[in-house]
Short mmCIF file of C-alpha atoms and ligand atoms in Angstrom, two decimals:
data_model
loop_
_atom_site.label_atom_id
_atom_site.label_comp_id
_atom_site.label_asym_id
_atom_site.label_seq_id
_atom_site.Cartn_x
_atom_site.Cartn_y
_atom_site.Cartn_z
CA MET A 9 97.36 115.57 59.29
CA ILE A 10 95.17 113.51 61.76
CA GLN A 11 94.39 115.68 64.76
CA HIS A 12 94.50 114.04 68.33
CA SER A 13 90.76 114.92 68.66
CA GLN A 14 90.20 112.62 65.47
CA ILE A 15 91.80 109.63 67.36
CA GLU A 16 89.62 110.25 70.39
CA THR A 17 86.49 110.46 68.22
CA ALA A 18 87.39 107.22 66.45
CA ALA A 19 88.08 105.45 69.91
CA ALA A 20 84.71 106.66 71.00
CA LEU A 21 82.96 105.23 68.24
CA LEU A 22 85.01 101.83 68.67
CA ARG A 23 83.92 101.66 72.28
CA ALA A 24 80.22 102.36 71.05
CA GLY A 25 80.35 99.22 68.70
CA LYS A 26 80.80 101.07 65.55
CA LEU A 27 83.06 100.37 62.59
CA VAL A 28 86.17 102.39 62.06
CA ALA A 29 88.73 102.08 59.06
CA PHE A 30 92.24 102.64 60.09
CA PRO A 31 95.66 102.61 58.32
CA THR A 32 98.30 100.08 59.09
CA GLU A 33 101.61 99.71 57.31
CA THR A 34 100.36 96.76 55.38
CA VAL A 35 96.94 97.65 54.24
CA TYR A 36 93.89 99.62 55.60
CA GLY A 37 91.95 97.48 58.39
CA LEU A 38 88.18 97.53 59.00
CA GLY A 39 88.28 97.82 62.79
CA ALA A 40 85.86 97.18 65.38
CA ASN A 41 85.94 96.22 69.25
CA ALA A 42 87.15 92.46 69.48
CA LEU A 43 85.56 91.95 72.92
CA ASP A 44 81.88 92.90 71.37
CA ASP A 45 80.17 90.22 69.52
CA ALA A 46 77.69 92.67 67.79
CA ALA A 47 80.54 94.90 66.82
CA VAL A 48 82.51 92.09 65.12
CA ALA A 49 79.28 90.66 63.48
CA ARG A 50 79.15 94.17 61.88
CA ILE A 51 82.55 93.55 60.09
CA TYR A 52 81.21 90.41 58.56
CA ALA A 53 78.13 92.07 57.49
CA ALA A 54 79.89 94.97 55.84
CA LYS A 55 82.50 92.97 54.18
CA GLN A 56 79.98 90.39 53.09
CA ARG A 57 82.33 87.84 54.39
CA PRO A 58 81.71 84.26 54.62
CA GLN A 59 81.12 83.61 58.16
CA PHE A 60 83.90 80.84 58.22
CA ASN A 61 86.75 83.43 57.73
CA PRO A 62 88.28 84.26 61.04
CA LEU A 63 89.59 87.91 61.62
CA ILE A 64 93.11 89.23 62.81
CA THR A 65 92.95 90.95 66.41
CA HIS A 66 95.14 93.82 66.60
CA VAL A 67 96.92 94.70 69.98
CA SER A 68 99.60 97.31 70.91
CA ASP A 69 102.35 94.74 72.20
CA ALA A 70 103.19 91.29 72.89
CA ALA A 71 102.06 91.53 76.60
CA THR A 72 98.52 92.46 75.34
CA ALA A 73 98.67 89.53 72.96
CA PHE A 74 99.45 86.92 75.73
CA LEU A 75 96.38 88.28 77.71
CA HIS A 76 94.35 86.64 74.73
CA GLY A 77 96.32 83.82 73.28
CA LYS A 78 98.26 81.03 75.19
CA PHE A 79 101.87 81.83 75.95
CA ASN A 80 104.26 80.17 73.54
CA PRO A 81 107.98 80.81 73.65
CA ASP A 82 108.45 80.79 69.81
CA ALA A 83 105.79 83.44 69.67
CA GLU A 84 107.54 85.73 72.34
CA ARG A 85 110.66 85.41 70.31
CA LEU A 86 109.09 86.36 66.98
CA MET A 87 107.19 89.14 68.63
CA ALA A 88 110.39 90.55 70.28
CA ALA A 89 111.93 90.41 66.79
CA PHE A 90 109.33 91.90 64.35
CA TRP A 91 106.61 93.57 66.56
CA PRO A 92 105.23 96.02 65.78
CA GLY A 93 105.28 94.75 62.16
CA ALA A 94 103.62 92.73 59.49
CA LEU A 95 103.49 89.36 61.30
CA THR A 96 100.30 87.77 62.52
CA ILE A 97 100.76 84.90 64.80
CA ILE A 98 97.98 82.30 65.42
CA LEU A 99 97.78 81.02 68.86
CA PRO A 100 95.29 78.83 71.00
CA ARG A 101 92.87 81.04 72.87
CA ARG A 102 93.38 81.23 76.66
CA ASP A 103 90.74 79.65 78.82
CA ASP A 104 89.93 83.11 80.15
CA CYS A 105 90.07 84.84 76.62
CA GLN A 106 87.67 87.44 76.39
CA LEU A 107 87.56 88.09 72.70
CA SER A 108 84.54 87.42 70.90
CA LEU A 109 84.18 84.00 69.48
CA LEU A 110 83.24 85.49 66.34
CA VAL A 111 86.96 86.76 65.74
CA GLY A 112 88.08 83.29 65.57
CA ALA A 113 84.85 82.23 63.47
CA GLY A 114 84.31 79.33 66.03
CA LEU A 115 87.97 78.15 65.76
CA ASP A 116 89.78 77.67 69.21
CA CYS A 117 92.66 79.81 68.04
CA ILE A 118 93.15 83.49 67.47
CA ALA A 119 95.21 85.56 65.24
CA LEU A 120 97.12 88.56 66.67
CA ARG A 121 99.16 91.18 65.45
CA ALA A 122 100.70 94.57 66.67
CA PRO A 123 100.66 96.78 63.63
CA ASP A 124 103.40 99.27 63.05
CA HIS A 125 101.71 102.44 62.28
CA PRO A 126 101.43 105.57 64.28
CA LEU A 127 97.73 106.08 63.76
CA ALA A 128 96.94 102.42 64.52
CA GLN A 129 98.91 102.52 67.65
CA ALA A 130 97.23 105.63 68.65
CA LEU A 131 93.80 104.19 68.10
CA LEU A 132 94.74 101.06 70.01
CA ALA A 133 96.07 103.26 73.09
CA ALA A 134 93.16 105.65 73.05
CA SER A 135 90.48 103.01 72.74
CA GLY A 136 92.06 100.49 75.18
CA LEU A 137 90.67 97.96 73.20
CA PRO A 138 91.90 94.79 71.01
CA LEU A 139 90.70 95.68 67.57
CA ALA A 140 89.44 93.17 65.21
CA ALA A 141 90.48 94.31 61.78
CA PRO A 142 90.36 92.30 58.42
CA SER A 143 91.57 94.43 55.34
CA ALA A 144 89.03 96.99 54.68
CA ASN A 145 87.75 95.80 51.30
CA ARG A 146 84.50 93.86 50.50
CA SER A 147 85.19 90.10 50.46
CA GLY A 148 87.16 88.65 47.45
CA ARG A 149 88.53 92.24 46.44
CA VAL A 150 92.06 93.70 46.48
CA SER A 151 93.11 95.17 49.84
CA PRO A 152 92.94 98.86 50.24
CA THR A 153 96.06 100.75 50.49
CA LEU A 154 94.63 104.24 50.31
CA ALA A 155 91.76 105.84 52.43
CA ARG A 156 90.07 106.40 49.05
CA HIS A 157 89.95 102.72 48.37
CA VAL A 158 88.29 102.19 51.64
CA GLU A 159 85.75 104.81 50.79
CA GLU A 160 85.04 103.37 47.32
CA GLU A 161 84.63 99.88 48.98
CA LEU A 162 82.89 100.29 52.16
CA GLY A 163 82.34 104.09 52.82
CA ASP A 164 78.42 103.72 53.45
CA LYS A 165 79.01 101.09 56.07
CA LEU A 166 81.71 103.09 58.14
CA ALA A 167 81.25 105.56 61.12
CA MET A 168 84.73 106.87 60.21
CA ILE A 169 87.86 106.50 58.08
CA LEU A 170 91.27 107.46 59.61
CA ASP A 171 93.25 108.79 56.69
CA GLY A 172 97.07 107.95 57.11
CA GLY A 173 98.02 108.20 53.45
CA ALA A 174 99.50 105.31 51.53
CA CYS A 175 100.36 102.08 53.32
CA SER A 176 104.06 101.68 53.25
CA VAL A 177 104.21 97.79 52.81
CA GLY A 178 101.14 97.25 50.65
CA ILE A 179 100.44 93.69 51.15
CA GLU A 180 98.93 91.95 53.89
CA SER A 181 100.84 90.53 57.11
CA THR A 182 102.50 87.21 56.93
CA VAL A 183 100.14 84.75 58.77
CA LEU A 184 102.12 82.26 60.85
CA ASP A 185 100.21 79.37 62.72
CA LEU A 186 101.89 78.41 66.12
CA SER A 187 98.86 76.75 67.29
CA GLY A 188 99.60 73.31 66.05
CA ASN A 189 102.52 70.82 66.47
CA ALA A 190 104.73 72.72 63.79
CA PRO A 191 104.92 76.24 62.60
CA VAL A 192 103.29 76.91 59.32
CA ILE A 193 103.18 80.03 57.21
CA LEU A 194 99.53 80.36 56.06
CA ARG A 195 100.00 83.43 54.07
CA PRO A 196 103.38 84.86 52.91
CA GLY A 197 104.08 88.42 53.49
CA SER A 198 106.81 90.95 54.09
CA VAL A 199 108.14 88.98 57.18
CA THR A 200 109.78 86.17 55.13
CA LYS A 201 110.08 82.46 55.76
CA ALA A 202 113.96 83.15 55.92
CA MET A 203 113.32 85.68 58.37
CA ILE A 204 111.17 83.63 60.77
CA GLU A 205 113.46 80.79 60.34
CA GLY A 206 116.50 83.09 61.62
CA VAL A 207 114.61 83.30 65.00
CA ILE A 208 112.65 79.95 65.60
CA GLY A 209 114.19 77.50 62.81
CA ALA A 210 112.50 75.56 60.43
CA VAL A 211 108.95 76.48 59.35
CA ARG A 212 106.72 74.96 56.59
CA LEU A 213 104.97 77.29 53.91
CA SER A 214 101.51 75.94 53.42
CA GLY A 215 101.13 75.11 49.91
CA ASP A 216 98.94 71.91 50.30
CA GLY A 217 95.69 73.89 49.54
CA ALA A 218 94.33 72.79 52.91
CA ILE A 219 92.22 75.96 53.74
CA LYS A 220 92.60 76.26 57.34
CA SER A 221 93.15 79.98 56.66
CA PRO A 222 90.36 81.14 54.11
CA GLY A 223 92.58 84.11 53.17
CA MET A 224 94.14 81.21 51.26
CA LEU A 225 90.91 80.93 49.21
CA GLU A 226 92.30 80.72 45.76
CA SER A 227 90.57 83.51 44.20
CA HIS A 228 90.62 85.79 47.21
CA TYR A 229 92.24 88.85 45.55
CA ALA A 230 90.30 89.04 42.32
CA PRO A 231 90.02 92.10 40.22
CA ASN A 232 87.29 92.04 37.76
CA ALA A 233 89.75 91.89 34.69
CA ILE A 234 91.36 88.62 33.59
CA VAL A 235 94.93 88.43 34.78
CA ARG A 236 97.75 86.73 32.99
CA LEU A 237 101.04 86.07 35.01
CA ASN A 238 104.67 85.93 33.81
CA ALA A 239 103.89 87.85 30.57
CA GLU A 240 106.90 88.88 28.86
CA ASN A 241 104.88 91.20 26.69
CA ALA A 242 101.13 92.48 26.52
CA GLU A 243 99.22 90.70 23.75
CA ALA A 244 96.55 92.21 21.74
CA GLY A 245 93.63 93.73 24.16
CA GLU A 246 95.87 93.34 27.04
CA THR A 247 97.32 95.93 29.44
CA LEU A 248 100.63 95.33 30.86
CA LEU A 249 101.40 95.83 34.51
CA ALA A 250 105.19 95.84 34.30
CA PHE A 251 108.09 95.17 36.54
CA GLY A 252 111.63 96.07 35.88
CA SER A 253 112.80 97.15 32.63
CA ALA A 254 109.72 95.94 30.72
CA GLU A 255 107.73 98.74 29.22
CA GLY A 256 104.22 98.58 30.56
CA ASP A 257 101.07 100.68 31.10
CA LEU A 258 101.98 100.88 34.77
CA ASN A 259 105.32 99.76 36.37
CA LEU A 260 105.31 97.96 39.75
CA SER A 261 108.97 99.07 40.08
CA LYS A 262 111.27 100.28 37.36
CA ASN A 263 114.32 99.63 39.34
CA GLY A 264 113.14 96.15 40.01
CA ASP A 265 112.65 96.88 43.63
CA LEU A 266 110.37 94.14 45.33
CA THR A 267 109.42 96.31 48.29
CA GLU A 268 108.43 99.16 45.85
CA ALA A 269 106.49 96.60 44.01
CA ALA A 270 104.58 95.18 46.98
CA ALA A 271 103.73 98.71 47.82
CA ASN A 272 102.29 99.58 44.64
CA LEU A 273 100.71 96.20 43.76
CA PHE A 274 97.09 96.58 44.93
CA ALA A 275 96.81 100.41 44.13
CA MET A 276 97.91 99.60 40.55
CA LEU A 277 95.75 96.61 40.22
CA ARG A 278 92.86 98.65 41.22
CA VAL A 279 93.70 101.50 38.70
CA LEU A 280 94.18 98.99 35.81
CA ASP A 281 90.98 97.30 36.64
CA LYS A 282 88.89 100.34 36.01
CA THR A 283 89.75 100.39 32.42
CA ALA A 284 91.26 97.25 31.34
CA THR A 285 89.57 93.88 30.76
CA ARG A 286 92.69 91.91 30.45
CA ILE A 287 95.82 92.59 32.56
CA ALA A 288 99.31 90.89 31.90
CA VAL A 289 101.78 91.01 34.36
CA SER A 290 105.46 90.80 34.07
CA PRO A 291 107.41 87.93 35.78
CA ILE A 292 108.25 88.89 39.39
CA PRO A 293 111.25 86.98 40.83
CA MET A 294 110.40 84.30 43.37
CA GLU A 295 112.67 85.55 46.28
CA GLY A 296 112.16 87.42 49.41
CA LEU A 297 108.92 89.68 49.25
CA GLY A 298 108.50 88.35 45.59
CA ILE A 299 107.12 85.04 47.02
CA ALA A 300 104.18 87.16 48.78
CA ILE A 301 103.47 89.26 45.72
CA ASN A 302 103.35 86.12 43.38
CA ASP A 303 101.01 84.43 45.97
CA ARG A 304 98.69 87.47 45.85
CA LEU A 305 98.95 87.65 41.88
CA GLN A 306 98.27 84.04 41.53
CA ARG A 307 94.93 84.51 43.54
CA ALA A 308 94.04 87.42 41.29
CA ALA A 309 94.36 85.37 38.29
CA VAL A 310 92.14 82.73 39.45
CA ARG A 311 88.63 82.96 38.06
O1 LIG B 411 98.27 93.08 57.20
C1 LIG B 411 96.98 92.51 57.59
O2 LIG B 411 97.13 91.20 58.13
C2 LIG B 411 95.68 93.27 57.43
C3 LIG B 411 95.67 94.46 58.42
C4 LIG B 411 94.45 95.17 58.40
O3 LIG B 411 96.37 94.22 59.57
N1 LIG B 411 94.61 92.27 58.01
C5 LIG B 411 94.20 91.40 57.02
O4 LIG B 411 93.10 90.79 57.71
O5 LIG B 411 94.58 90.98 56.02
P1 LIG B 411 92.43 89.49 56.88
O6 LIG B 411 90.98 89.47 57.79
O7 LIG B 411 91.96 90.11 55.53
O8 LIG B 411 93.17 88.22 56.83
C6 LIG B 411 93.30 87.65 57.89
C7 LIG B 411 93.96 86.26 57.44
C8 LIG B 411 92.95 85.39 56.87
O9 LIG B 411 93.65 84.53 55.67
C9 LIG B 411 92.38 84.59 57.88
O10 LIG B 411 91.64 83.46 57.20
C10 LIG B 411 93.55 84.23 58.57
O11 LIG B 411 94.16 85.43 58.71
N2 LIG B 411 93.34 83.94 59.92
C11 LIG B 411 92.79 84.83 61.08
N3 LIG B 411 92.47 84.05 62.17
C12 LIG B 411 92.70 82.82 61.98
C13 LIG B 411 92.71 81.56 62.79
N4 LIG B 411 92.25 81.64 63.98
N5 LIG B 411 93.12 80.53 62.27
C14 LIG B 411 93.56 80.52 61.00
N6 LIG B 411 93.68 81.56 60.05
C15 LIG B 411 93.24 82.74 60.61
MG1 LIG B 412 91.90 90.61 53.31
#
């Protein structure tokens, strides 16, 4: 159990410009004060992340988001429908935006999200800060869904890790760009295209390979092992990451439940990556959350 005093300690560390990892419902975030250039720069250094890759700023609610990003009625409707939750919205910076320019990596738009996790919300409230937080892994590695993963990846670079147990969603938030003429999903996630379209009408799923969002870098989520997708069976030398009724070394969801599969995805890839050199993955249906799962798997399979 996390104590109130640990939240206060974490908030004080953030105010002092230090890095604190914290749980969200999607994956663990590597947090820093988004108003402080030096603190944000420490995130890039810790992750060894290419400077051009912008970061998500976490806020407690829509009202706080619009202190930083320009008001947009579609954004307001989506925030009302899905916040707090796994939807990141990209908006143009307000002229009086106080966020570090580094969070947008020099772009004139910013990515905002209100996380749906009690510890993340407690930390936002206690610090009174917007928190820049990419996933708490080294650049190019799968995202952490347990505090232990964060410790393994970045332990020596952090002032503190708040342990909130396993992340319930397990894959990163949907990233929706509302800064241009038409809305575009830059990264699929658990808030699906259909869910978004139910609120604001037609949106496009970016698949044109244009890297505006470098999280779209093709091999962003790479384990060390070679990954083969849509495998009906494991071939010699392969370890099978199964789904549904397939018999595998590990199974994302024996019941074929996509929500369970998303929550297990990164943790199981990490476990298999410790011993396997070749990972075969059962077919995952391209529907609902399966679109986001297949997106992450395709990146994991790129060498
Ligand atoms: O679920 C999540 O979103 C997690 C948790 C910690 O909130 N965070 C996360 O952050 O996945 P990160 O930095 O690993 O991924 C952020 C994505 C990247 O694909 C990044 O390129 C994109 O959002 N992004 C951020 N700001 C952007 C901007 N101004 N324009 C375009 N893309 C942006
Ligand atoms: Mg990431």
